[in-house]
GROMACS .gro file of C-alpha atoms in nm:
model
  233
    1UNK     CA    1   8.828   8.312   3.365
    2UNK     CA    2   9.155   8.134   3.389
    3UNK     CA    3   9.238   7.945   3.693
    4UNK     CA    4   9.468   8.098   3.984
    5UNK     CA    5   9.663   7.796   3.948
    6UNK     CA    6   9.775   7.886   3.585
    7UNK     CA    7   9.963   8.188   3.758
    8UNK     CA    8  10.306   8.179   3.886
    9UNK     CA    9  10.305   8.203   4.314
   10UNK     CA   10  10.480   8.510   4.434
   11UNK     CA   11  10.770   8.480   4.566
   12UNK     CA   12  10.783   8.496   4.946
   13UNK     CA   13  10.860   8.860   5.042
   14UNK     CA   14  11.198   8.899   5.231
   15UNK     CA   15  11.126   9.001   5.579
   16UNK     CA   16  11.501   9.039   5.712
   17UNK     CA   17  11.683   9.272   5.905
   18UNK     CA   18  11.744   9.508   5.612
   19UNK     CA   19  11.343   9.505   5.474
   20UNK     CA   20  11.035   9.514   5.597
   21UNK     CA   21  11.092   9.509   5.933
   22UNK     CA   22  10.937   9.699   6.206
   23UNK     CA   23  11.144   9.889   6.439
   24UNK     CA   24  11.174   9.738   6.766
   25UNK     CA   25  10.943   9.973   6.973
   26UNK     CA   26  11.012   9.762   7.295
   27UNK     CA   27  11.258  10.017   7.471
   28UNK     CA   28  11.057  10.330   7.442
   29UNK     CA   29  10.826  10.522   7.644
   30UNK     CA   30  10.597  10.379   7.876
   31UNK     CA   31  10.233  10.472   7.923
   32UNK     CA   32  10.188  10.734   8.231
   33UNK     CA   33   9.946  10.485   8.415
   34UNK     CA   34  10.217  10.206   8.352
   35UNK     CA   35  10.502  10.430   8.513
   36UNK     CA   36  10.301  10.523   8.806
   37UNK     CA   37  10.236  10.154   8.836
   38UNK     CA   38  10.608  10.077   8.873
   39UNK     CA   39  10.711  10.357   9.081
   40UNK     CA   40  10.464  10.250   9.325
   41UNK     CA   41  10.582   9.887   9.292
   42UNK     CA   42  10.924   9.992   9.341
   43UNK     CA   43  10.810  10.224   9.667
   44UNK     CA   44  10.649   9.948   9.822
   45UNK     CA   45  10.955   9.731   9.728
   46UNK     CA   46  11.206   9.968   9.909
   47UNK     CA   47  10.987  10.004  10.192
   48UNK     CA   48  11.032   9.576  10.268
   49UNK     CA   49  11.392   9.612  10.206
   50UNK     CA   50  11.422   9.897  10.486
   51UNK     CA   51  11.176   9.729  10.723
   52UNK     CA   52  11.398   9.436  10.674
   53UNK     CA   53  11.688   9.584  10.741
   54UNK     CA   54  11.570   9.762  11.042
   55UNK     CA   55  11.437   9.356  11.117
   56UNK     CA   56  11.860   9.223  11.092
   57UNK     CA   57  11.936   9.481  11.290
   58UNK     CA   58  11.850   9.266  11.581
   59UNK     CA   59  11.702   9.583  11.779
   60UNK     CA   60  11.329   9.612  11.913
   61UNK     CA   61  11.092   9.792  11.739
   62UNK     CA   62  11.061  10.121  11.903
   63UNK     CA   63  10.726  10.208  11.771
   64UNK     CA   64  10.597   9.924  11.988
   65UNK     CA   65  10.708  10.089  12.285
   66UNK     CA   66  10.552  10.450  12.240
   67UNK     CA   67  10.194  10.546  12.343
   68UNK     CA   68   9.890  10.531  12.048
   69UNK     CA   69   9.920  10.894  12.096
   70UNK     CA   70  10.296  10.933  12.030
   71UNK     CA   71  10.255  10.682  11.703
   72UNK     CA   72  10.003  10.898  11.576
   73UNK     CA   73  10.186  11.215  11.609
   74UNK     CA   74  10.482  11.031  11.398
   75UNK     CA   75  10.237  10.895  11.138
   76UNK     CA   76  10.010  11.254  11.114
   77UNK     CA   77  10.380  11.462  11.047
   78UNK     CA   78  10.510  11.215  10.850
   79UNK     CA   79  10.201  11.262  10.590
   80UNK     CA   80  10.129  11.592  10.653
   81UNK     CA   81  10.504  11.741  10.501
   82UNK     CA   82  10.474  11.417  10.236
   83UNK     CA   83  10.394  11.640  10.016
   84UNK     CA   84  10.404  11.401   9.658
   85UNK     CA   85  10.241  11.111   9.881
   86UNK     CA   86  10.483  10.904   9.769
   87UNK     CA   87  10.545  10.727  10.121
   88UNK     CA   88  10.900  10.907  10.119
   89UNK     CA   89  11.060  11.267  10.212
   90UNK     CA   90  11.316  11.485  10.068
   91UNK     CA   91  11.558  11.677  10.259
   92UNK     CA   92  11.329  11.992  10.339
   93UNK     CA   93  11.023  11.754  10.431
   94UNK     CA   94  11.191  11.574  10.654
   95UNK     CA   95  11.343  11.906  10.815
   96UNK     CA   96  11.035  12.023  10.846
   97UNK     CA   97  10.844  11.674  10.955
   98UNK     CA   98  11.143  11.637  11.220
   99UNK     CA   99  11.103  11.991  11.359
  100UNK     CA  100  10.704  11.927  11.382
  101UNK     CA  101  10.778  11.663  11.620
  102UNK     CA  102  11.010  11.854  11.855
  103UNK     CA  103  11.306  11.819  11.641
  104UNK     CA  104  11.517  12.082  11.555
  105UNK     CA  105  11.793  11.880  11.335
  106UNK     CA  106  12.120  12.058  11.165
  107UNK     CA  107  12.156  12.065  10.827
  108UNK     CA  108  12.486  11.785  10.868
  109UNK     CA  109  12.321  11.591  11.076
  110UNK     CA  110  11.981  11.547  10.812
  111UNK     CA  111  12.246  11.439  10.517
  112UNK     CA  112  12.388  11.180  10.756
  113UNK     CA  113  12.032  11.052  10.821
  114UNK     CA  114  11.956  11.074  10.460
  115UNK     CA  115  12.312  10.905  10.379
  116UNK     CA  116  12.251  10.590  10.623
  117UNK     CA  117  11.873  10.539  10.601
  118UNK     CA  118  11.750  10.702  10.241
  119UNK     CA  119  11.704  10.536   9.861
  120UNK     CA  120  11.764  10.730   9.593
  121UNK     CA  121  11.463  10.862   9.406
  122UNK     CA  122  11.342  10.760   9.084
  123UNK     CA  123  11.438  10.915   8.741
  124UNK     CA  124  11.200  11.164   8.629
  125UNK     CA  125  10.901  10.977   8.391
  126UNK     CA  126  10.934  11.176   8.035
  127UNK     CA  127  10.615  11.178   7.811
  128UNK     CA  128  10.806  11.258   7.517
  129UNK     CA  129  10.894  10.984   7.239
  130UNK     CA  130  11.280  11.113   7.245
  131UNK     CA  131  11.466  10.792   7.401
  132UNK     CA  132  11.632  10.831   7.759
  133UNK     CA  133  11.961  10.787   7.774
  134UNK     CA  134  12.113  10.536   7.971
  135UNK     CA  135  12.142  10.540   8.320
  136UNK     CA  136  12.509  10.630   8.439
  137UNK     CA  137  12.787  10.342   8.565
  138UNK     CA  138  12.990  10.550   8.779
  139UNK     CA  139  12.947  10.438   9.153
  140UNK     CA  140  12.922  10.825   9.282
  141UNK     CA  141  12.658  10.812   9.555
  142UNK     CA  142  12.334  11.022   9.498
  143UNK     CA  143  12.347  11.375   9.605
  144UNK     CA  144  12.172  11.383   9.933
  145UNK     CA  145  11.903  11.614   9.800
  146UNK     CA  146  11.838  11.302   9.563
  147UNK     CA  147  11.803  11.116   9.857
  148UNK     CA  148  11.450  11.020   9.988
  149UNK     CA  149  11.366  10.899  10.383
  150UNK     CA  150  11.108  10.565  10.360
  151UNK     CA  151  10.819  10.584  10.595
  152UNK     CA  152  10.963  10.292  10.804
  153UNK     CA  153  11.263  10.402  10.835
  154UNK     CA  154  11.111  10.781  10.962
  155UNK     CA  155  10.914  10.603  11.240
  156UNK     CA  156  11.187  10.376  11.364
  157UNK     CA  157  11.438  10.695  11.355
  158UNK     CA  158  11.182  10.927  11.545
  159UNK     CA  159  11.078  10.656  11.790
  160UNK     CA  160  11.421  10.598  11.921
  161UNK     CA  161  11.440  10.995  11.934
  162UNK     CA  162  11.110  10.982  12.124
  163UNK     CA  163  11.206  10.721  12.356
  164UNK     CA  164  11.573  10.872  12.422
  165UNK     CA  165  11.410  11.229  12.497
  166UNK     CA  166  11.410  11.363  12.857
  167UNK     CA  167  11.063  11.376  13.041
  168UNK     CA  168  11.144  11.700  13.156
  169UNK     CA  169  11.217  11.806  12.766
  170UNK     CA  170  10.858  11.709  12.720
  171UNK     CA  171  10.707  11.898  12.985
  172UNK     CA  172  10.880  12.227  12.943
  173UNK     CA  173  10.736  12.237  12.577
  174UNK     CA  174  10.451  12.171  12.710
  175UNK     CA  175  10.520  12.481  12.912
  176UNK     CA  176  10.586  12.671  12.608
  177UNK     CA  177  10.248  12.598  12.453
  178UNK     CA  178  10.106  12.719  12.716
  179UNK     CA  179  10.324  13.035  12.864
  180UNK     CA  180  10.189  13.280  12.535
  181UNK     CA  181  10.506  13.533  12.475
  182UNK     CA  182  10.750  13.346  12.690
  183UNK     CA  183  10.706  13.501  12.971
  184UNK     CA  184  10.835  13.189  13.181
  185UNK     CA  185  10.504  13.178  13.387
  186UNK     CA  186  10.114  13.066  13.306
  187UNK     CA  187   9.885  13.316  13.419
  188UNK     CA  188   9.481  13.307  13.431
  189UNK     CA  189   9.524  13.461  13.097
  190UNK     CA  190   9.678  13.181  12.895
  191UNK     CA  191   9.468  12.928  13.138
  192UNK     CA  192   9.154  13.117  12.967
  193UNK     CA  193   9.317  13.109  12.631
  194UNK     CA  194   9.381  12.768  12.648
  195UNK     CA  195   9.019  12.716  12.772
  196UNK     CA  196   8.943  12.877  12.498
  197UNK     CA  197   9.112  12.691  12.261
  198UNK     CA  198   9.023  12.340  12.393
  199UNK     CA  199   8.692  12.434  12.409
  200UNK     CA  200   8.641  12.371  12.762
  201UNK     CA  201   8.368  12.597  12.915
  202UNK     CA  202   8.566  12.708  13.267
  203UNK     CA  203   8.448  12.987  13.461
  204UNK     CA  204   8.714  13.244  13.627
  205UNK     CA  205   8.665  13.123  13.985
  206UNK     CA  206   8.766  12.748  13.866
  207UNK     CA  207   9.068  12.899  13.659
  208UNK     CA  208   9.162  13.103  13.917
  209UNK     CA  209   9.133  12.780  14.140
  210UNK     CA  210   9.393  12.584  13.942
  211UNK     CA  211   9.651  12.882  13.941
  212UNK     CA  212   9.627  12.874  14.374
  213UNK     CA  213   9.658  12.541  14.387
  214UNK     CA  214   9.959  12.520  14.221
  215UNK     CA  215  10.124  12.823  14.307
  216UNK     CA  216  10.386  12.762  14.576
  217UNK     CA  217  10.537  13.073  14.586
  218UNK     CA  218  10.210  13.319  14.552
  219UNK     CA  219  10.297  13.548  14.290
  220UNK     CA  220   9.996  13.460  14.110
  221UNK     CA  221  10.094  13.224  13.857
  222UNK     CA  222  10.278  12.899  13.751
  223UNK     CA  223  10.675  12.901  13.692
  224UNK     CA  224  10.850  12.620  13.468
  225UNK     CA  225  10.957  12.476  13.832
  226UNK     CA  226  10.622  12.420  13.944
  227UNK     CA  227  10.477  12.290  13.612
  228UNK     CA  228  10.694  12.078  13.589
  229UNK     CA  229  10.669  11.941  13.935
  230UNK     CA  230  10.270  11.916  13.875
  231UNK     CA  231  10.312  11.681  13.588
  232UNK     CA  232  10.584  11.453  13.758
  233UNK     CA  233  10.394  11.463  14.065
   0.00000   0.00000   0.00000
């Protein structure tokens, strides 16, 4: 058999830009566990950015001053309407998250809050191969409904609410939690209901005790007046 070396070499194949070359693949699709990845990265990055900016602001944290109780009530809404667990809320959970806690807000006053304090969400992750098209240059602002509440910025907004609410506010839903049917009085009825409710094993002479003792007028039952003077008292 002839040597190899006997044959011409081949000449080196041309790998340019107009042959050979593999299409640069680097701007397509990302793997689903890669874009969940980022979008969590960029979540966690927007929440910093907001608890820094609440930081500039120069005020006092307002979750600091609230009761354990009162954080928890902020924190339990708050991921109770997140629906996506995301860490953020759209317009309707944060309606709803808002009215949870005592808050009925209008509709003009939730796109200011969303205007002020919310990020704009994330495109949409596409599984297909077909390549997105680029993202726009115009400087409209997203449409509030495209707008999405961070978690920091919901418990710094609903502690300040918290903190600048009336006492007497507080009691008189209170009140309402317990006056079944708005009647505008608590009656040994609702105290057994609530008994009931709470779990608490009270017999009708010690319900019937806590009406008298708190009835100043004697009709029998508890008006907003005198609730609320029992829990100020």
């Amino acid at each position: 058999m002839a040597s190899s070396s006997t044959h011409p070499a081949f000449p080196p194949r041309p790998y340019n830009a107009a042959l050979g070359k593999l299409p640069d693949r680097s701007g397509g699709f990302a793997p689903a566990s890669t874009a969940q990845a980022r979008e969590a990265r960029e979540a966690a990055r927007l929440e910093r950015l907001e608890r820094e900016r609440l930081e500039r602001e120069g005020q006092q944290d307002p979750m600091g001053q609230l009761s354990e109780e009162q954080r928890e009530e902020i924190n339990e809404a708050f991921g109770l309407f997140d629906l996506d667990k995301d860490k953020r809320l759209d317009y309707h959970e944060l309606k709803v998250a808002m009215k949870a806690l005592g808050f009925d807000v209008p509709k003009a006053e939730l796109v200011a809050i969303l205007r002020q304090h919310g990020v704009a969400a994330p495109p949409p992750t596409s599984s297909s191969h077909q390549q997105q098209p680029p993202p726009s240059t115009t400087s409209t602002p997203p449409h509030p409904t495209r707008l999405l509440l961070p978690l920091p910025a919901f418990q710094h907004l609903l502690a300040q609410r918290i903190l600048a609410r009336d006492p007497r506010d507080e009691i008189l839903r209170a009140f309402d939690l317990f006056d079944e049917g708005g009647k505008g009085r608590i009656d040994l009825a609702d105290l057994r209901r609530v008994a009931r409710e709470l779990g608490e094993a009270l017999g009708e002479e010690e319900l019937a005790a806590m009406i008298d003792e708190f009835d100043l007028d004697g009709d029998g039952a508890i008006d907003r007046e005198e609730f609320v003077g029992i829990c100020l008292q």
